[in-house]
Amino acid sequence: MGLFAPLFLLFNHTNKLLMIIDYKRIDLFGKMLFERAVIKPPIKRPNPMNNEACFLHIRQGKYNSISEDEFLSAIKRQSVLMKCGNFLGQILPDKQTGLYEAVAVHFHPDVLRKIYMNNLPKFLTKPKKNPIATNMVLMEASIPVDKYVEDVLFYFENPHLVNEEILILKTKEIILLLMQTQNAPNVLQILENLFEERTVDFKTTIESHLFSDITLIELAQLTNRSLSSFKRKFKATYHSPPLQYIHSRRLQKSKELLAISEQSIGDIAFDCGFKTINHFSKKFKESFGVSPSLYRKTLSGK
């Protein structure tokens, strides 16, 4: 599918602002292998990977990767390895340039089998002992990965030098580099389960993102449901409509934090999933009859 290609197609065929400043891809055996994009964020979009995995290296800006029950942030020179699963991707700008730049390497099972032929690496053949506990892993900045990405960028700028043999070698090289990173044990666990589906139950996904800035449509995507199906499942599980339940939980948490925390009201509002202080204050007063500041002041007086 690609991390950026759908955005490029969408904004290239509408009258909307073209957020993709530069986009290139290189394919191997008919499937996307390398992808490079320079984007003017912010952008937040679904990123389902049903039968592929991806290595994403950040060159400018910040990338928030959100899975069924996890949240991971990567900044400049850091990388994320994501196995197959449901994800949301949030792209944020570099504070100085206002841009986001990243290079992605995509892994497809049929492409890897063709690359390795009868000499498959252990991570593709090793029996799975325990179910994997995560869908993604963060890799810290490293000079070898930086050098590798520079090589890939060279081929983007010189496509006449690209051939099948080089692409096969570069695919094998990134896998070897991943297995030698500082986070090698966790990376290896991801590699060993690269195309294995990981089941996360409905309630775990909901509880993991109750206080995140995620819409109902995005929650539905993470649970692999349509919005209408998600709402039905939610009401059957929690005996309450989604928005009503989520707002109630967020307000209750904010009330507790106001009582025990020294955080500012603004920080509490954002930590509990409210986008603005005004919206938080309005909902708080509707539910508890007083503003957050007056509620805190009343408690401090006691």
Short mmCIF file of C-alpha atoms in Angstrom, two decimals:
data_model
loop_
_atom_site.label_atom_id
_atom_site.label_comp_id
_atom_site.label_asym_id
_atom_site.label_seq_id
_atom_site.Cartn_x
_atom_site.Cartn_y
_atom_site.Cartn_z
CA MET A 1 0.00 0.00 0.00
CA GLY A 2 2.73 2.47 0.92
CA LEU A 3 2.88 5.04 3.67
CA PHE A 4 2.65 8.09 1.42
CA ALA A 5 1.47 7.04 -2.06
CA PRO A 6 -2.29 7.25 -1.29
CA LEU A 7 -1.81 10.80 0.02
CA PHE A 8 0.06 11.72 -3.15
CA LEU A 9 -2.73 10.36 -5.36
CA LEU A 10 -5.46 12.00 -3.29
CA PHE A 11 -4.00 15.48 -3.26
CA ASN A 12 -2.71 15.30 -6.82
CA HIS A 13 -6.22 14.77 -8.21
CA THR A 14 -8.19 17.31 -6.17
CA ASN A 15 -8.17 21.06 -5.76
CA LYS A 16 -6.85 20.75 -2.22
CA LEU A 17 -3.42 21.91 -1.14
CA LEU A 18 -0.75 19.45 -2.26
CA MET A 19 0.93 18.41 1.00
CA ILE A 20 3.36 16.05 -0.71
CA ILE A 21 6.32 18.21 -1.73
CA ASP A 22 8.40 15.37 -3.15
CA TYR A 23 7.61 11.66 -3.56
CA LYS A 24 9.56 8.78 -5.08
CA ARG A 25 9.31 4.98 -4.96
CA ILE A 26 11.31 2.01 -6.20
CA ASP A 27 9.70 -1.39 -6.79
CA LEU A 28 11.09 -4.92 -6.73
CA PHE A 29 9.28 -7.87 -8.33
CA GLY A 30 6.19 -5.72 -8.82
CA LYS A 31 5.93 -4.65 -5.16
CA MET A 32 6.97 -1.41 -3.49
CA LEU A 33 10.40 -1.73 -1.87
CA PHE A 34 11.64 1.81 -1.16
CA GLU A 35 9.58 4.93 -0.59
CA ARG A 36 10.73 8.47 0.09
CA ALA A 37 8.58 11.50 0.81
CA VAL A 38 8.92 15.13 1.85
CA ILE A 39 5.60 16.34 3.30
CA LYS A 40 4.19 19.52 4.75
CA PRO A 41 2.36 18.25 7.86
CA PRO A 42 0.44 17.82 10.06
CA ILE A 43 -1.26 14.72 8.65
CA LYS A 44 -2.97 11.84 10.43
CA ARG A 45 -4.18 8.82 8.51
CA PRO A 46 -4.87 5.08 8.72
CA ASN A 47 -1.95 2.84 7.83
CA PRO A 48 -3.21 -0.76 7.70
CA MET A 49 -0.58 -3.36 6.76
CA ASN A 50 -2.40 -6.63 6.20
CA ASN A 51 0.33 -8.69 4.60
CA GLU A 52 3.45 -6.59 4.73
CA ALA A 53 5.85 -5.01 7.19
CA CYS A 54 7.75 -1.73 7.09
CA PHE A 55 10.94 -0.06 8.29
CA LEU A 56 10.49 3.72 8.53
CA HIS A 57 13.44 6.08 9.03
CA ILE A 58 12.77 9.70 10.01
CA ARG A 59 14.97 12.41 8.46
CA GLN A 60 12.94 15.47 9.44
CA GLY A 61 10.01 15.97 11.79
CA LYS A 62 8.28 13.40 13.97
CA TYR A 63 6.21 10.27 13.38
CA ASN A 64 3.69 8.91 15.89
CA SER A 65 2.79 5.30 15.19
CA ILE A 66 -0.40 4.07 16.86
CA SER A 67 -1.34 0.39 16.87
CA GLU A 68 -4.26 -1.46 18.47
CA ASP A 69 -2.83 -0.99 21.96
CA GLU A 70 0.45 0.93 21.58
CA PHE A 71 1.77 4.42 20.94
CA LEU A 72 5.31 5.06 19.72
CA SER A 73 7.06 8.30 18.69
CA ALA A 74 10.10 8.56 16.43
CA ILE A 75 12.08 11.74 15.74
CA LYS A 76 14.95 12.67 13.42
CA ARG A 77 17.42 9.79 12.84
CA GLN A 78 15.24 7.33 14.74
CA SER A 79 13.41 4.48 13.00
CA VAL A 80 10.34 2.33 13.52
CA LEU A 81 9.95 -1.31 12.49
CA MET A 82 6.28 -2.25 12.08
CA LYS A 83 4.98 -5.76 11.46
CA CYS A 84 1.66 -6.52 9.80
CA GLY A 85 -1.30 -5.07 11.69
CA ASN A 86 -3.55 -2.04 11.96
CA PHE A 87 -1.86 1.31 12.50
CA LEU A 88 -2.56 5.02 12.51
CA GLY A 89 0.25 7.30 11.41
CA GLN A 90 0.54 10.87 12.68
CA ILE A 91 3.06 13.02 10.80
CA LEU A 92 4.36 16.16 12.50
CA PRO A 93 6.68 18.89 11.19
CA ASP A 94 10.27 19.72 12.03
CA LYS A 95 10.28 22.84 14.22
CA GLN A 96 12.86 24.61 12.04
CA THR A 97 11.91 23.63 8.49
CA GLY A 98 8.21 22.95 8.99
CA LEU A 99 8.62 19.77 6.93
CA TYR A 100 8.62 16.01 7.43
CA GLU A 101 10.93 13.71 5.51
CA ALA A 102 11.16 9.94 5.76
CA VAL A 103 12.41 6.89 3.90
CA ALA A 104 10.52 3.59 4.13
CA VAL A 105 11.57 0.04 3.28
CA HIS A 106 8.68 -2.36 2.68
CA PHE A 107 8.83 -6.12 3.28
CA HIS A 108 6.47 -8.50 1.46
CA PRO A 109 6.53 -12.24 2.22
CA ASP A 110 6.51 -13.35 -1.42
CA VAL A 111 9.31 -10.89 -2.29
CA LEU A 112 11.48 -12.09 0.62
CA ARG A 113 10.95 -15.73 -0.37
CA LYS A 114 11.98 -14.90 -3.93
CA ILE A 115 15.05 -13.00 -2.70
CA TYR A 116 16.27 -15.78 -0.42
CA MET A 117 14.98 -18.67 -2.57
CA ASN A 118 15.87 -21.93 -0.75
CA ASN A 119 18.05 -20.22 1.84
CA LEU A 120 15.47 -18.44 3.96
CA PRO A 121 16.80 -16.61 7.05
CA LYS A 122 15.91 -18.00 10.44
CA PHE A 123 13.40 -15.27 11.23
CA LEU A 124 11.21 -16.53 8.36
CA THR A 125 11.48 -20.22 9.28
CA LYS A 126 11.98 -20.28 13.07
CA PRO A 127 9.01 -21.85 14.90
CA LYS A 128 7.05 -19.31 16.96
CA LYS A 129 7.27 -20.23 20.67
CA ASN A 130 5.18 -17.45 22.17
CA PRO A 131 2.77 -14.94 20.70
CA ILE A 132 4.42 -11.59 20.07
CA ALA A 133 3.63 -8.86 22.57
CA THR A 134 4.09 -5.89 20.25
CA ASN A 135 3.47 -4.79 16.67
CA MET A 136 6.32 -2.29 16.44
CA VAL A 137 9.67 -1.36 17.89
CA LEU A 138 11.68 1.87 18.07
CA MET A 139 15.31 1.96 16.94
CA GLU A 140 17.62 4.70 18.12
CA ALA A 141 19.83 6.71 15.79
CA SER A 142 22.82 4.83 14.43
CA ILE A 143 25.53 5.66 11.90
CA PRO A 144 25.13 2.36 9.94
CA VAL A 145 21.40 3.03 9.40
CA ASP A 146 22.14 6.64 8.43
CA LYS A 147 24.65 5.42 5.84
CA TYR A 148 22.18 2.86 4.52
CA VAL A 149 19.48 5.50 4.07
CA GLU A 150 21.98 7.77 2.28
CA ASP A 151 22.65 4.90 -0.16
CA VAL A 152 18.92 4.51 -0.81
CA LEU A 153 18.59 8.25 -1.42
CA PHE A 154 21.46 8.03 -3.93
CA TYR A 155 19.48 5.48 -5.95
CA PHE A 156 16.39 7.68 -5.83
CA GLU A 157 18.46 10.46 -7.40
CA ASN A 158 20.13 8.09 -9.89
CA PRO A 159 17.40 5.64 -10.98
CA HIS A 160 19.40 4.64 -14.09
CA LEU A 161 21.82 2.83 -11.75
CA VAL A 162 19.10 0.73 -10.12
CA ASN A 163 18.79 -2.92 -11.07
CA GLU A 164 17.33 -6.08 -9.58
CA GLU A 165 20.64 -7.33 -8.17
CA ILE A 166 21.29 -4.07 -6.30
CA LEU A 167 17.77 -4.02 -4.83
CA ILE A 168 18.13 -7.60 -3.61
CA LEU A 169 21.46 -6.75 -1.95
CA LYS A 170 20.00 -3.63 -0.31
CA THR A 171 17.05 -5.62 1.04
CA LYS A 172 19.34 -8.21 2.59
CA GLU A 173 21.57 -5.45 3.95
CA ILE A 174 18.81 -3.66 5.89
CA ILE A 175 17.69 -6.94 7.45
CA LEU A 176 21.25 -7.64 8.61
CA LEU A 177 21.53 -4.10 10.00
CA LEU A 178 18.25 -4.46 11.89
CA MET A 179 19.49 -7.63 13.54
CA GLN A 180 22.58 -5.77 14.82
CA THR A 181 20.91 -2.70 16.31
CA GLN A 182 21.03 -1.80 20.03
CA ASN A 183 17.45 -3.04 20.31
CA ALA A 184 18.29 -6.29 18.52
CA PRO A 185 16.31 -8.70 20.79
CA ASN A 186 13.07 -6.77 20.26
CA VAL A 187 13.82 -6.26 16.57
CA LEU A 188 14.45 -9.98 16.17
CA GLN A 189 11.13 -10.75 17.86
CA ILE A 190 9.39 -8.50 15.35
CA LEU A 191 11.28 -10.09 12.44
CA GLU A 192 10.38 -13.60 13.59
CA ASN A 193 6.72 -12.59 13.61
CA LEU A 194 6.88 -10.21 10.66
CA PHE A 195 3.79 -11.54 8.90
CA GLU A 196 2.03 -13.19 11.85
CA GLU A 197 -1.29 -11.64 12.83
CA ARG A 198 -1.43 -10.45 16.43
CA THR A 199 -4.87 -10.55 18.03
CA VAL A 200 -5.80 -7.72 20.37
CA ASP A 201 -9.25 -7.92 21.95
CA PHE A 202 -11.75 -5.10 21.55
CA LYS A 203 -11.67 -3.84 25.14
CA THR A 204 -7.87 -3.72 25.23
CA THR A 205 -7.82 -1.43 22.19
CA ILE A 206 -10.47 0.86 23.69
CA GLU A 207 -8.83 1.06 27.11
CA SER A 208 -5.40 1.67 25.56
CA HIS A 209 -6.62 4.77 23.72
CA LEU A 210 -9.32 6.19 26.01
CA PHE A 211 -7.25 9.27 26.80
CA SER A 212 -5.64 9.72 23.38
CA ASP A 213 -6.57 12.23 20.72
CA ILE A 214 -8.20 9.56 18.53
CA THR A 215 -11.56 9.85 16.78
CA LEU A 216 -14.25 7.16 16.73
CA ILE A 217 -13.50 6.51 13.06
CA GLU A 218 -9.83 5.91 13.92
CA LEU A 219 -10.75 3.62 16.82
CA ALA A 220 -12.99 1.67 14.45
CA GLN A 221 -10.09 1.31 12.02
CA LEU A 222 -7.80 0.02 14.78
CA THR A 223 -10.38 -2.64 15.67
CA ASN A 224 -10.77 -3.51 11.96
CA ARG A 225 -14.44 -2.51 11.88
CA SER A 226 -16.66 -0.09 10.03
CA LEU A 227 -17.92 2.83 12.13
CA SER A 228 -21.44 1.39 12.40
CA SER A 229 -20.12 -2.05 13.36
CA PHE A 230 -17.77 -0.45 15.89
CA LYS A 231 -20.62 1.47 17.55
CA ARG A 232 -22.73 -1.68 17.85
CA LYS A 233 -19.83 -3.64 19.34
CA PHE A 234 -19.00 -0.79 21.72
CA LYS A 235 -22.57 -0.50 23.04
CA ALA A 236 -22.83 -4.27 23.47
CA THR A 237 -19.52 -4.29 25.39
CA TYR A 238 -19.87 -1.17 27.56
CA HIS A 239 -23.69 -0.77 27.59
CA SER A 240 -23.27 2.85 26.59
CA PRO A 241 -22.76 4.81 23.33
CA PRO A 242 -19.03 5.39 22.59
CA LEU A 243 -18.89 9.18 22.94
CA GLN A 244 -20.88 9.17 26.15
CA TYR A 245 -18.69 6.51 27.74
CA ILE A 246 -15.39 8.03 26.55
CA HIS A 247 -16.30 11.54 27.72
CA SER A 248 -17.40 10.17 31.09
CA ARG A 249 -14.11 8.32 31.60
CA ARG A 250 -12.04 11.33 30.52
CA LEU A 251 -13.92 13.69 32.82
CA GLN A 252 -13.62 11.30 35.75
CA LYS A 253 -9.87 11.01 35.22
CA SER A 254 -9.51 14.79 34.95
CA LYS A 255 -11.43 15.19 38.21
CA GLU A 256 -9.07 12.79 39.95
CA LEU A 257 -5.99 14.56 38.55
CA LEU A 258 -7.27 17.95 39.65
CA ALA A 259 -7.52 16.57 43.18
CA ILE A 260 -4.15 14.84 43.44
CA SER A 261 -1.89 16.40 40.79
CA GLU A 262 -0.05 19.71 40.61
CA GLN A 263 -0.27 19.73 36.81
CA SER A 264 -1.75 22.78 35.15
CA ILE A 265 -5.37 22.59 34.07
CA GLY A 266 -4.23 22.76 30.45
CA ASP A 267 -1.88 19.79 30.85
CA ILE A 268 -4.59 17.78 32.57
CA ALA A 269 -7.03 18.57 29.77
CA PHE A 270 -4.60 17.37 27.09
CA ASP A 271 -3.53 14.31 29.11
CA CYS A 272 -7.18 13.27 29.34
CA GLY A 273 -7.77 13.54 25.59
CA PHE A 274 -9.38 16.98 25.27
CA LYS A 275 -8.17 19.06 22.32
CA THR A 276 -8.69 22.48 23.91
CA ILE A 277 -8.93 23.90 27.43
CA ASN A 278 -12.20 25.64 26.58
CA HIS A 279 -13.83 22.39 25.46
CA PHE A 280 -12.57 20.65 28.59
CA SER A 281 -13.83 23.42 30.90
CA LYS A 282 -17.24 23.42 29.24
CA LYS A 283 -17.69 19.64 29.53
CA PHE A 284 -16.36 19.61 33.10
CA LYS A 285 -18.84 22.28 34.22
CA GLU A 286 -21.71 20.51 32.46
CA SER A 287 -20.90 17.30 34.32
CA PHE A 288 -19.89 18.55 37.79
CA GLY A 289 -21.55 21.96 38.08
CA VAL A 290 -18.32 23.92 38.60
CA SER A 291 -15.35 24.91 36.46
CA PRO A 292 -12.08 22.92 36.79
CA SER A 293 -10.32 25.89 38.42
CA LEU A 294 -13.11 26.40 40.98
CA TYR A 295 -13.21 22.67 41.73
CA ARG A 296 -9.47 22.65 42.42
CA LYS A 297 -9.72 25.83 44.50
CA THR A 298 -12.49 24.29 46.59
CA LEU A 299 -10.35 21.23 47.29
CA SER A 300 -7.30 23.30 48.21
CA GLY A 301 -9.43 25.25 50.68
CA LYS A 302 -10.22 22.01 52.47
#
